């Protein structure tokens, strides 16, 4: 998957806890995108970030979800007070420039909320 | 709202057979991407089609973009077990309108 690194690969949380998912883009890529995939469904866009900036968060729920891409370090998708409906695979992708749709994806982080 | 519908949702065939899967929309797309996703992995880009009527080949896979840029097809010749996976079409920039995918199983 072209060097996009996500961790953890699997995360189990109880309802009400916080989940933090990390994404290190491919070397040289400064654009990061987060998507959510429910079982048997396609991916849904959540947020697009560049270093230190959120460019488009139109797909991200306004409550409990936040994302950042600091100057140093990985991008982080944070879900506070998780609920069972947050259980899904969360994928990060990166690109060198703002993409027209050609993305390199990580292997995903699978969140299970008990 | 732009939607992409993929068909069939599920296809199981024997090794060596040919198959075609479809990605349809009522909307015009400036480009469409095809991805393959294996269980437990992220999607991997196969191809981008941009021009109406365009045909692209990737070994045994042939991708076509409809003349009106509203639909696309993927044809696999002489399918092999390694082709097994979820085939997803997606369009329109980073927000990527995604189809729900065709789950393909090739039996040896």
mmCIF file with all atom_site columns, C-alpha atoms in Angstrom:
data_model
loop_
_atom_site.group_PDB
_atom_site.id
_atom_site.type_symbol
_atom_site.label_atom_id
_atom_site.label_alt_id
_atom_site.label_comp_id
_atom_site.label_asym_id
_atom_site.label_entity_id
_atom_site.label_seq_id
_atom_site.pdbx_PDB_ins_code
_atom_site.Cartn_x
_atom_site.Cartn_y
_atom_site.Cartn_z
_atom_site.occupancy
_atom_site.B_iso_or_equiv
_atom_site.pdbx_formal_charge
_atom_site.auth_seq_id
_atom_site.auth_comp_id
_atom_site.auth_asym_id
_atom_site.auth_atom_id
_atom_site.pdbx_PDB_model_num
ATOM 1   C CA . UNK A 1 1   ? 0.000   0.000   0.000   1.00 0.00 ? 1   UNK A CA 1
ATOM 2   C CA . UNK A 1 2   ? 2.707   2.402   -1.065  1.00 0.00 ? 2   UNK A CA 1
ATOM 3   C CA . UNK A 1 3   ? 4.053   3.349   2.360   1.00 0.00 ? 3   UNK A CA 1
ATOM 4   C CA . UNK A 1 4   ? 1.088   4.941   4.120   1.00 0.00 ? 4   UNK A CA 1
ATOM 5   C CA . UNK A 1 5   ? 1.344   3.673   7.697   1.00 0.00 ? 5   UNK A CA 1
ATOM 6   C CA . UNK A 1 6   ? -1.601  3.443   10.029  1.00 0.00 ? 6   UNK A CA 1
ATOM 7   C CA . UNK A 1 7   ? -1.715  2.349   13.622  1.00 0.00 ? 7   UNK A CA 1
ATOM 8   C CA . UNK A 1 8   ? -3.093  0.682   15.478  1.00 0.00 ? 8   UNK A CA 1
ATOM 9   C CA . UNK A 1 9   ? -4.367  -1.911  12.996  1.00 0.00 ? 9   UNK A CA 1
ATOM 10  C CA . UNK A 1 10  ? -6.982  -3.020  15.506  1.00 0.00 ? 10  UNK A CA 1
ATOM 11  C CA . UNK A 1 11  ? -8.400  -1.089  18.426  1.00 0.00 ? 11  UNK A CA 1
ATOM 12  C CA . UNK A 1 12  ? -11.035 -2.175  20.922  1.00 0.00 ? 12  UNK A CA 1
ATOM 13  C CA . UNK A 1 13  ? -12.760 0.389   23.075  1.00 0.00 ? 13  UNK A CA 1
ATOM 14  C CA . UNK A 1 14  ? -15.690 0.376   25.458  1.00 0.00 ? 14  UNK A CA 1
ATOM 15  C CA . UNK A 1 15  ? -18.521 2.825   24.993  1.00 0.00 ? 15  UNK A CA 1
ATOM 16  C CA . UNK A 1 16  ? -17.558 6.251   26.291  1.00 0.00 ? 16  UNK A CA 1
ATOM 17  C CA . UNK A 1 17  ? -13.809 5.820   25.856  1.00 0.00 ? 17  UNK A CA 1
ATOM 18  C CA . UNK A 1 18  ? -11.620 7.707   23.413  1.00 0.00 ? 18  UNK A CA 1
ATOM 19  C CA . UNK A 1 19  ? -10.078 6.296   20.253  1.00 0.00 ? 19  UNK A CA 1
ATOM 20  C CA . UNK A 1 20  ? -6.985  7.763   18.610  1.00 0.00 ? 20  UNK A CA 1
ATOM 21  C CA . UNK A 1 21  ? -5.984  6.584   15.160  1.00 0.00 ? 21  UNK A CA 1
ATOM 22  C CA . UNK A 1 22  ? -2.680  7.591   13.614  1.00 0.00 ? 22  UNK A CA 1
ATOM 23  C CA . UNK A 1 23  ? -1.597  7.976   10.023  1.00 0.00 ? 23  UNK A CA 1
ATOM 24  C CA . UNK A 1 24  ? 1.862   8.652   8.637   1.00 0.00 ? 24  UNK A CA 1
ATOM 25  C CA . UNK A 1 25  ? 1.600   9.602   4.960   1.00 0.00 ? 25  UNK A CA 1
ATOM 26  C CA . UNK A 1 26  ? 3.944   8.475   2.243   1.00 0.00 ? 26  UNK A CA 1
ATOM 27  C CA . UNK A 1 27  ? 7.285   10.220  2.261   1.00 0.00 ? 27  UNK A CA 1
ATOM 28  C CA . UNK A 1 28  ? 6.964   13.587  0.555   1.00 0.00 ? 28  UNK A CA 1
ATOM 29  C CA . UNK A 1 29  ? 3.170   13.658  0.735   1.00 0.00 ? 29  UNK A CA 1
ATOM 30  C CA . UNK A 1 30  ? 1.649   16.593  2.560   1.00 0.00 ? 30  UNK A CA 1
ATOM 31  C CA . UNK A 1 31  ? -2.036  15.891  1.862   1.00 0.00 ? 31  UNK A CA 1
ATOM 32  C CA . UNK A 1 32  ? -3.892  13.439  4.071   1.00 0.00 ? 32  UNK A CA 1
ATOM 33  C CA . UNK A 1 33  ? -7.449  12.135  3.757   1.00 0.00 ? 33  UNK A CA 1
ATOM 34  C CA . UNK A 1 34  ? -9.473  10.044  6.184   1.00 0.00 ? 34  UNK A CA 1
ATOM 35  C CA . UNK A 1 35  ? -12.285 7.699   5.183   1.00 0.00 ? 35  UNK A CA 1
ATOM 36  C CA . UNK A 1 36  ? -14.610 5.356   7.052   1.00 0.00 ? 36  UNK A CA 1
ATOM 37  C CA . UNK A 1 37  ? -15.795 2.011   5.750   1.00 0.00 ? 37  UNK A CA 1
ATOM 38  C CA . UNK A 1 38  ? -18.633 0.031   7.232   1.00 0.00 ? 38  UNK A CA 1
ATOM 39  C CA . UNK A 1 39  ? -18.900 -3.719  6.484   1.00 0.00 ? 39  UNK A CA 1
ATOM 40  C CA . UNK A 1 40  ? -20.146 -4.465  2.959   1.00 0.00 ? 40  UNK A CA 1
ATOM 41  C CA . UNK A 1 41  ? -20.070 -0.776  2.033   1.00 0.00 ? 41  UNK A CA 1
ATOM 42  C CA . UNK A 1 42  ? -17.840 1.584   0.099   1.00 0.00 ? 42  UNK A CA 1
ATOM 43  C CA . UNK A 1 43  ? -15.668 4.201   1.746   1.00 0.00 ? 43  UNK A CA 1
ATOM 44  C CA . UNK A 1 44  ? -17.051 7.514   2.926   1.00 0.00 ? 44  UNK A CA 1
ATOM 45  C CA . UNK A 1 45  ? -14.938 10.669  2.988   1.00 0.00 ? 45  UNK A CA 1
ATOM 46  C CA . UNK A 1 46  ? -14.457 12.252  6.392   1.00 0.00 ? 46  UNK A CA 1
ATOM 47  C CA . UNK A 1 47  ? -11.750 14.911  6.333   1.00 0.00 ? 47  UNK A CA 1
ATOM 48  C CA . UNK A 1 48  ? -8.910  16.329  4.226   1.00 0.00 ? 48  UNK A CA 1
ATOM 49  C CA . UNK A 1 49  ? -5.889  17.895  5.880   1.00 0.00 ? 49  UNK A CA 1
ATOM 50  C CA . UNK A 1 50  ? -2.625  19.478  4.929   1.00 0.00 ? 50  UNK A CA 1
ATOM 51  C CA . UNK A 1 51  ? 0.145   20.155  7.399   1.00 0.00 ? 51  UNK A CA 1
ATOM 52  C CA . UNK A 1 52  ? -1.356  22.179  10.264  1.00 0.00 ? 52  UNK A CA 1
ATOM 53  C CA . UNK A 1 53  ? -4.564  22.887  8.323   1.00 0.00 ? 53  UNK A CA 1
ATOM 54  C CA . UNK A 1 54  ? -7.954  21.288  7.950   1.00 0.00 ? 54  UNK A CA 1
ATOM 55  C CA . UNK A 1 55  ? -8.965  21.858  4.347   1.00 0.00 ? 55  UNK A CA 1
ATOM 56  C CA . UNK A 1 56  ? -12.318 20.079  4.254   1.00 0.00 ? 56  UNK A CA 1
ATOM 57  C CA . UNK A 1 57  ? -14.084 18.396  7.151   1.00 0.00 ? 57  UNK A CA 1
ATOM 58  C CA . UNK A 1 58  ? -17.491 18.217  5.528   1.00 0.00 ? 58  UNK A CA 1
ATOM 59  C CA . UNK A 1 59  ? -17.702 14.446  5.895   1.00 0.00 ? 59  UNK A CA 1
ATOM 60  C CA . UNK A 1 60  ? -16.836 14.309  9.562   1.00 0.00 ? 60  UNK A CA 1
ATOM 61  C CA . UNK A 1 61  ? -19.494 14.315  12.283  1.00 0.00 ? 61  UNK A CA 1
ATOM 62  C CA . UNK A 1 62  ? -19.415 17.640  14.091  1.00 0.00 ? 62  UNK A CA 1
ATOM 63  C CA . UNK A 1 63  ? -19.554 16.082  17.520  1.00 0.00 ? 63  UNK A CA 1
ATOM 64  C CA . UNK A 1 64  ? -17.014 13.743  19.103  1.00 0.00 ? 64  UNK A CA 1
ATOM 65  C CA . UNK A 1 65  ? -14.796 13.557  15.996  1.00 0.00 ? 65  UNK A CA 1
ATOM 66  C CA . UNK A 1 66  ? -11.705 15.669  15.376  1.00 0.00 ? 66  UNK A CA 1
ATOM 67  C CA . UNK A 1 67  ? -8.619  15.438  13.196  1.00 0.00 ? 67  UNK A CA 1
ATOM 68  C CA . UNK A 1 68  ? -5.253  17.074  13.082  1.00 0.00 ? 68  UNK A CA 1
ATOM 69  C CA . UNK A 1 69  ? -2.077  16.949  11.029  1.00 0.00 ? 69  UNK A CA 1
ATOM 70  C CA . UNK A 1 70  ? 0.635   18.717  12.989  1.00 0.00 ? 70  UNK A CA 1
ATOM 71  C CA . UNK A 1 71  ? 3.816   20.148  11.558  1.00 0.00 ? 71  UNK A CA 1
ATOM 72  C CA . UNK A 1 72  ? 5.709   17.227  13.015  1.00 0.00 ? 72  UNK A CA 1
ATOM 73  C CA . UNK A 1 73  ? 4.332   13.746  13.443  1.00 0.00 ? 73  UNK A CA 1
ATOM 74  C CA . UNK A 1 74  ? 1.445   11.753  12.095  1.00 0.00 ? 74  UNK A CA 1
ATOM 75  C CA . UNK A 1 75  ? -2.096  12.810  11.369  1.00 0.00 ? 75  UNK A CA 1
ATOM 76  C CA . UNK A 1 76  ? -4.466  11.814  14.143  1.00 0.00 ? 76  UNK A CA 1
ATOM 77  C CA . UNK A 1 77  ? -8.175  11.047  13.964  1.00 0.00 ? 77  UNK A CA 1
ATOM 78  C CA . UNK A 1 78  ? -9.684  11.311  17.417  1.00 0.00 ? 78  UNK A CA 1
ATOM 79  C CA . UNK A 1 79  ? -13.073 9.965   18.422  1.00 0.00 ? 79  UNK A CA 1
ATOM 80  C CA . UNK A 1 80  ? -14.286 10.923  21.849  1.00 0.00 ? 80  UNK A CA 1
ATOM 81  C CA . UNK A 1 81  ? -16.927 9.062   23.865  1.00 0.00 ? 81  UNK A CA 1
ATOM 82  C CA . UNK A 1 82  ? -17.159 6.276   21.329  1.00 0.00 ? 82  UNK A CA 1
ATOM 83  C CA . UNK A 1 83  ? -20.461 4.552   20.637  1.00 0.00 ? 83  UNK A CA 1
ATOM 84  C CA . UNK A 1 84  ? -21.147 1.183   19.011  1.00 0.00 ? 84  UNK A CA 1
ATOM 85  C CA . UNK A 1 85  ? -22.000 2.900   15.733  1.00 0.00 ? 85  UNK A CA 1
ATOM 86  C CA . UNK A 1 86  ? -18.400 4.135   15.497  1.00 0.00 ? 86  UNK A CA 1
ATOM 87  C CA . UNK A 1 87  ? -17.238 0.560   14.908  1.00 0.00 ? 87  UNK A CA 1
ATOM 88  C CA . UNK A 1 88  ? -15.761 0.566   11.425  1.00 0.00 ? 88  UNK A CA 1
ATOM 89  C CA . UNK A 1 89  ? -12.542 0.464   9.453   1.00 0.00 ? 89  UNK A CA 1
ATOM 90  C CA . UNK A 1 90  ? -10.907 3.869   9.211   1.00 0.00 ? 90  UNK A CA 1
ATOM 91  C CA . UNK A 1 91  ? -8.600  4.391   6.259   1.00 0.00 ? 91  UNK A CA 1
ATOM 92  C CA . UNK A 1 92  ? -6.059  7.098   5.700   1.00 0.00 ? 92  UNK A CA 1
ATOM 93  C CA . UNK A 1 93  ? -4.757  8.052   2.278   1.00 0.00 ? 93  UNK A CA 1
ATOM 94  C CA . UNK A 1 94  ? -2.162  10.539  1.139   1.00 0.00 ? 94  UNK A CA 1
ATOM 95  C CA . UNK A 1 95  ? -1.149  12.400  -1.973  1.00 0.00 ? 95  UNK A CA 1
ATOM 96  C CA . UNK A 1 96  ? 1.640   14.711  -3.104  1.00 0.00 ? 96  UNK A CA 1
ATOM 97  C CA . UNK A 1 97  ? -0.749  17.355  -4.392  1.00 0.00 ? 97  UNK A CA 1
ATOM 98  C CA . UNK A 1 98  ? -4.479  17.748  -3.914  1.00 0.00 ? 98  UNK A CA 1
ATOM 99  C CA . UNK A 1 99  ? -5.713  14.654  -5.584  1.00 0.00 ? 99  UNK A CA 1
ATOM 100 C CA . UNK A 1 100 ? -8.151  14.258  -8.428  1.00 0.00 ? 100 UNK A CA 1
ATOM 101 C CA . UNK A 1 101 ? -8.949  10.849  -6.999  1.00 0.00 ? 101 UNK A CA 1
ATOM 102 C CA . UNK A 1 102 ? -5.744  8.854   -7.195  1.00 0.00 ? 102 UNK A CA 1
ATOM 103 C CA . UNK A 1 103 ? -4.871  7.981   -3.668  1.00 0.00 ? 103 UNK A CA 1
ATOM 104 C CA . UNK A 1 104 ? -2.472  5.747   -1.807  1.00 0.00 ? 104 UNK A CA 1
ATOM 105 C CA . UNK A 1 105 ? -4.215  4.087   1.101   1.00 0.00 ? 105 UNK A CA 1
ATOM 106 C CA . UNK A 1 106 ? -2.944  2.674   4.344   1.00 0.00 ? 106 UNK A CA 1
ATOM 107 C CA . UNK A 1 107 ? -4.046  -0.716  5.576   1.00 0.00 ? 107 UNK A CA 1
ATOM 108 C CA . UNK A 1 108 ? -6.651  0.780   7.849   1.00 0.00 ? 108 UNK A CA 1
ATOM 109 C CA . UNK A 1 109 ? -7.440  0.818   11.540  1.00 0.00 ? 109 UNK A CA 1
ATOM 110 C CA . UNK A 1 110 ? -10.312 -1.357  12.645  1.00 0.00 ? 110 UNK A CA 1
ATOM 111 C CA . UNK A 1 111 ? -12.176 0.064   15.597  1.00 0.00 ? 111 UNK A CA 1
ATOM 112 C CA . UNK A 1 112 ? -14.480 -2.152  17.601  1.00 0.00 ? 112 UNK A CA 1
ATOM 113 C CA . UNK A 1 113 ? -16.631 -0.560  20.276  1.00 0.00 ? 113 UNK A CA 1
ATOM 114 C CA . UNK A 1 114 ? -17.960 -2.953  22.878  1.00 0.00 ? 114 UNK A CA 1
ATOM 115 C CA . UNK B 2 1   ? -26.434 13.897  -4.972  1.00 0.00 ? 1   UNK B CA 1
ATOM 116 C CA . UNK B 2 2   ? -24.058 11.905  -7.065  1.00 0.00 ? 2   UNK B CA 1
ATOM 117 C CA . UNK B 2 3   ? -24.236 8.168   -6.564  1.00 0.00 ? 3   UNK B CA 1
ATOM 118 C CA . UNK B 2 4   ? -22.329 5.270   -8.007  1.00 0.00 ? 4   UNK B CA 1
ATOM 119 C CA . UNK B 2 5   ? -24.070 1.933   -8.235  1.00 0.00 ? 5   UNK B CA 1
ATOM 120 C CA . UNK B 2 6   ? -22.052 -1.193  -8.796  1.00 0.00 ? 6   UNK B CA 1
ATOM 121 C CA . UNK B 2 7   ? -23.329 -4.482  -10.113 1.00 0.00 ? 7   UNK B CA 1
ATOM 122 C CA . UNK B 2 8   ? -23.367 -7.277  -9.447  1.00 0.00 ? 8   UNK B CA 1
ATOM 123 C CA . UNK B 2 9   ? -22.828 -6.968  -5.716  1.00 0.00 ? 9   UNK B CA 1
ATOM 124 C CA . UNK B 2 10  ? -21.384 -10.451 -5.572  1.00 0.00 ? 10  UNK B CA 1
ATOM 125 C CA . UNK B 2 11  ? -19.924 -12.756 -8.211  1.00 0.00 ? 11  UNK B CA 1
ATOM 126 C CA . UNK B 2 12  ? -18.426 -16.201 -7.800  1.00 0.00 ? 12  UNK B CA 1
ATOM 127 C CA . UNK B 2 13  ? -17.014 -17.926 -10.870 1.00 0.00 ? 13  UNK B CA 1
ATOM 128 C CA . UNK B 2 14  ? -14.552 -20.629 -11.829 1.00 0.00 ? 14  UNK B CA 1
ATOM 129 C CA . UNK B 2 15  ? -10.960 -19.949 -12.752 1.00 0.00 ? 15  UNK B CA 1
ATOM 130 C CA . UNK B 2 16  ? -10.579 -19.323 -16.472 1.00 0.00 ? 16  UNK B CA 1
ATOM 131 C CA . UNK B 2 17  ? -13.963 -17.723 -17.017 1.00 0.00 ? 17  UNK B CA 1
ATOM 132 C CA . UNK B 2 18  ? -14.502 -14.154 -18.202 1.00 0.00 ? 18  UNK B CA 1
ATOM 133 C CA . UNK B 2 19  ? -16.535 -11.586 -16.321 1.00 0.00 ? 19  UNK B CA 1
ATOM 134 C CA . UNK B 2 20  ? -17.682 -7.989  -16.448 1.00 0.00 ? 20  UNK B CA 1
ATOM 135 C CA . UNK B 2 21  ? -18.652 -5.748  -13.547 1.00 0.00 ? 21  UNK B CA 1
ATOM 136 C CA . UNK B 2 22  ? -20.342 -2.397  -13.859 1.00 0.00 ? 22  UNK B CA 1
ATOM 137 C CA . UNK B 2 23  ? -20.299 1.015   -12.251 1.00 0.00 ? 23  UNK B CA 1
ATOM 138 C CA . UNK B 2 24  ? -23.248 3.239   -13.142 1.00 0.00 ? 24  UNK B CA 1
ATOM 139 C CA . UNK B 2 25  ? -24.485 6.687   -12.317 1.00 0.00 ? 25  UNK B CA 1
ATOM 140 C CA . UNK B 2 26  ? -27.099 9.152   -13.476 1.00 0.00 ? 26  UNK B CA 1
ATOM 141 C CA . UNK B 2 27  ? -24.489 11.906  -13.090 1.00 0.00 ? 27  UNK B CA 1
ATOM 142 C CA . UNK B 2 28  ? -21.527 12.851  -15.234 1.00 0.00 ? 28  UNK B CA 1
ATOM 143 C CA . UNK B 2 29  ? -18.115 12.294  -13.677 1.00 0.00 ? 29  UNK B CA 1
ATOM 144 C CA . UNK B 2 30  ? -14.952 14.076  -14.736 1.00 0.00 ? 30  UNK B CA 1
ATOM 145 C CA . UNK B 2 31  ? -12.985 10.947  -13.874 1.00 0.00 ? 31  UNK B CA 1
ATOM 146 C CA . UNK B 2 32  ? -13.503 7.543   -12.357 1.00 0.00 ? 32  UNK B CA 1
ATOM 147 C CA . UNK B 2 33  ? -11.081 5.373   -10.455 1.00 0.00 ? 33  UNK B CA 1
ATOM 148 C CA . UNK B 2 34  ? -11.176 1.611   -9.998  1.00 0.00 ? 34  UNK B CA 1
ATOM 149 C CA . UNK B 2 35  ? -9.680  0.150   -6.837  1.00 0.00 ? 35  UNK B CA 1
ATOM 150 C CA . UNK B 2 36  ? -9.274  -3.410  -5.592  1.00 0.00 ? 36  UNK B CA 1
ATOM 151 C CA . UNK B 2 37  ? -9.490  -4.128  -1.887  1.00 0.00 ? 37  UNK B CA 1
ATOM 152 C CA . UNK B 2 38  ? -8.513  -7.414  -0.277  1.00 0.00 ? 38  UNK B CA 1
ATOM 153 C CA . UNK B 2 39  ? -9.825  -8.464  3.147   1.00 0.00 ? 39  UNK B CA 1
ATOM 154 C CA . UNK B 2 40  ? -8.111  -6.571  5.938   1.00 0.00 ? 40  UNK B CA 1
ATOM 155 C CA . UNK B 2 41  ? -6.315  -4.230  3.541   1.00 0.00 ? 41  UNK B CA 1
ATOM 156 C CA . UNK B 2 42  ? -6.800  -0.767  2.125   1.00 0.00 ? 42  UNK B CA 1
ATOM 157 C CA . UNK B 2 43  ? -7.945  -0.133  -1.445  1.00 0.00 ? 43  UNK B CA 1
ATOM 158 C CA . UNK B 2 44  ? -5.268  -0.222  -4.109  1.00 0.00 ? 44  UNK B CA 1
ATOM 159 C CA . UNK B 2 45  ? -5.683  1.961   -7.179  1.00 0.00 ? 45  UNK B CA 1
ATOM 160 C CA . UNK B 2 46  ? -5.940  0.013   -10.443 1.00 0.00 ? 46  UNK B CA 1
ATOM 161 C CA . UNK B 2 47  ? -6.727  2.694   -13.005 1.00 0.00 ? 47  UNK B CA 1
ATOM 162 C CA . UNK B 2 48  ? -8.157  6.152   -13.653 1.00 0.00 ? 48  UNK B CA 1
ATOM 163 C CA . UNK B 2 49  ? -10.364 6.826   -16.671 1.00 0.00 ? 49  UNK B CA 1
ATOM 164 C CA . UNK B 2 50  ? -10.934 10.383  -17.757 1.00 0.00 ? 50  UNK B CA 1
ATOM 165 C CA . UNK B 2 51  ? -12.088 10.623  -21.362 1.00 0.00 ? 51  UNK B CA 1
ATOM 166 C CA . UNK B 2 52  ? -15.508 9.477   -22.548 1.00 0.00 ? 52  UNK B CA 1
ATOM 167 C CA . UNK B 2 53  ? -15.137 6.212   -24.462 1.00 0.00 ? 53  UNK B CA 1
ATOM 168 C CA . UNK B 2 54  ? -11.657 5.611   -23.079 1.00 0.00 ? 54  UNK B CA 1
ATOM 169 C CA . UNK B 2 55  ? -10.430 2.030   -22.811 1.00 0.00 ? 55  UNK B CA 1
ATOM 170 C CA . UNK B 2 56  ? -7.490  1.084   -20.615 1.00 0.00 ? 56  UNK B CA 1
ATOM 171 C CA . UNK B 2 57  ? -5.905  -2.323  -20.248 1.00 0.00 ? 57  UNK B CA 1
ATOM 172 C CA . UNK B 2 58  ? -3.996  -3.693  -17.310 1.00 0.00 ? 58  UNK B CA 1
ATOM 173 C CA . UNK B 2 59  ? -2.884  -7.213  -18.246 1.00 0.00 ? 59  UNK B CA 1
ATOM 174 C CA . UNK B 2 60  ? -6.113  -9.251  -18.224 1.00 0.00 ? 60  UNK B CA 1
ATOM 175 C CA . UNK B 2 61  ? -8.218  -6.352  -16.964 1.00 0.00 ? 61  UNK B CA 1
ATOM 176 C CA . UNK B 2 62  ? -9.936  -4.001  -19.400 1.00 0.00 ? 62  UNK B CA 1
ATOM 177 C CA . UNK B 2 63  ? -11.538 -0.805  -18.135 1.00 0.00 ? 63  UNK B CA 1
ATOM 178 C CA . UNK B 2 64  ? -13.946 1.280   -20.165 1.00 0.00 ? 64  UNK B CA 1
ATOM 179 C CA . UNK B 2 65  ? -15.432 4.696   -19.496 1.00 0.00 ? 65  UNK B CA 1
ATOM 180 C CA . UNK B 2 66  ? -18.804 5.332   -21.094 1.00 0.00 ? 66  UNK B CA 1
ATOM 181 C CA . UNK B 2 67  ? -19.094 7.887   -23.860 1.00 0.00 ? 67  UNK B CA 1
ATOM 182 C CA . UNK B 2 68  ? -21.251 10.105  -21.638 1.00 0.00 ? 68  UNK B CA 1
ATOM 183 C CA . UNK B 2 69  ? -18.902 9.641   -18.658 1.00 0.00 ? 69  UNK B CA 1
ATOM 184 C CA . UNK B 2 70  ? -21.732 8.314   -16.512 1.00 0.00 ? 70  UNK B CA 1
ATOM 185 C CA . UNK B 2 71  ? -20.687 4.695   -16.335 1.00 0.00 ? 71  UNK B CA 1
ATOM 186 C CA . UNK B 2 72  ? -17.712 2.408   -16.450 1.00 0.00 ? 72  UNK B CA 1
ATOM 187 C CA . UNK B 2 73  ? -17.045 -1.295  -16.759 1.00 0.00 ? 73  UNK B CA 1
ATOM 188 C CA . UNK B 2 74  ? -14.304 -3.674  -15.791 1.00 0.00 ? 74  UNK B CA 1
ATOM 189 C CA . UNK B 2 75  ? -13.838 -6.824  -17.828 1.00 0.00 ? 75  UNK B CA 1
ATOM 190 C CA . UNK B 2 76  ? -11.552 -9.610  -16.622 1.00 0.00 ? 76  UNK B CA 1
ATOM 191 C CA . UNK B 2 77  ? -10.408 -12.236 -19.099 1.00 0.00 ? 77  UNK B CA 1
ATOM 192 C CA . UNK B 2 78  ? -9.505  -15.729 -17.920 1.00 0.00 ? 78  UNK B CA 1
ATOM 193 C CA . UNK B 2 79  ? -10.016 -14.923 -14.252 1.00 0.00 ? 79  UNK B CA 1
ATOM 194 C CA . UNK B 2 80  ? -7.537  -16.313 -11.755 1.00 0.00 ? 80  UNK B CA 1
ATOM 195 C CA . UNK B 2 81  ? -7.845  -16.913 -7.989  1.00 0.00 ? 81  UNK B CA 1
ATOM 196 C CA . UNK B 2 82  ? -5.514  -13.943 -7.452  1.00 0.00 ? 82  UNK B CA 1
ATOM 197 C CA . UNK B 2 83  ? -8.219  -11.685 -8.897  1.00 0.00 ? 83  UNK B CA 1
ATOM 198 C CA . UNK B 2 84  ? -10.391 -12.385 -5.865  1.00 0.00 ? 84  UNK B CA 1
ATOM 199 C CA . UNK B 2 85  ? -11.263 -9.210  -3.988  1.00 0.00 ? 85  UNK B CA 1
ATOM 200 C CA . UNK B 2 86  ? -13.641 -6.295  -3.645  1.00 0.00 ? 86  UNK B CA 1
ATOM 201 C CA . UNK B 2 87  ? -13.655 -4.079  -6.713  1.00 0.00 ? 87  UNK B CA 1
ATOM 202 C CA . UNK B 2 88  ? -14.636 -0.499  -6.000  1.00 0.00 ? 88  UNK B CA 1
ATOM 203 C CA . UNK B 2 89  ? -15.276 2.369   -8.353  1.00 0.00 ? 89  UNK B CA 1
ATOM 204 C CA . UNK B 2 90  ? -14.938 5.944   -7.159  1.00 0.00 ? 90  UNK B CA 1
ATOM 205 C CA . UNK B 2 91  ? -15.189 9.384   -8.668  1.00 0.00 ? 91  UNK B CA 1
ATOM 206 C CA . UNK B 2 92  ? -14.890 13.122  -8.316  1.00 0.00 ? 92  UNK B CA 1
ATOM 207 C CA . UNK B 2 93  ? -11.839 14.301  -6.509  1.00 0.00 ? 93  UNK B CA 1
ATOM 208 C CA . UNK B 2 94  ? -10.662 13.616  -2.995  1.00 0.00 ? 94  UNK B CA 1
ATOM 209 C CA . UNK B 2 95  ? -14.144 13.358  -1.541  1.00 0.00 ? 95  UNK B CA 1
ATOM 210 C CA . UNK B 2 96  ? -14.509 10.385  -3.839  1.00 0.00 ? 96  UNK B CA 1
ATOM 211 C CA . UNK B 2 97  ? -18.050 9.258   -4.310  1.00 0.00 ? 97  UNK B CA 1
ATOM 212 C CA . UNK B 2 98  ? -17.688 5.498   -3.778  1.00 0.00 ? 98  UNK B CA 1
ATOM 213 C CA . UNK B 2 99  ? -19.683 2.598   -5.057  1.00 0.00 ? 99  UNK B CA 1
ATOM 214 C CA . UNK B 2 100 ? -20.422 -0.210  -2.591  1.00 0.00 ? 100 UNK B CA 1
ATOM 215 C CA . UNK B 2 101 ? -18.267 -2.577  -4.614  1.00 0.00 ? 101 UNK B CA 1
ATOM 216 C CA . UNK B 2 102 ? -18.474 -5.928  -6.332  1.00 0.00 ? 102 UNK B CA 1
ATOM 217 C CA . UNK B 2 103 ? -17.210 -8.809  -4.253  1.00 0.00 ? 103 UNK B CA 1
ATOM 218 C CA . UNK B 2 104 ? -15.495 -11.197 -6.652  1.00 0.00 ? 104 UNK B CA 1
ATOM 219 C CA . UNK B 2 105 ? -14.493 -14.758 -5.813  1.00 0.00 ? 105 UNK B CA 1
ATOM 220 C CA . UNK B 2 106 ? -12.566 -16.851 -8.305  1.00 0.00 ? 106 UNK B CA 1
ATOM 221 C CA . UNK B 2 107 ? -12.648 -20.534 -7.457  1.00 0.00 ? 107 UNK B CA 1
ATOM 222 C CA . UNK B 2 108 ? -9.691  -22.704 -8.489  1.00 0.00 ? 108 UNK B CA 1
#
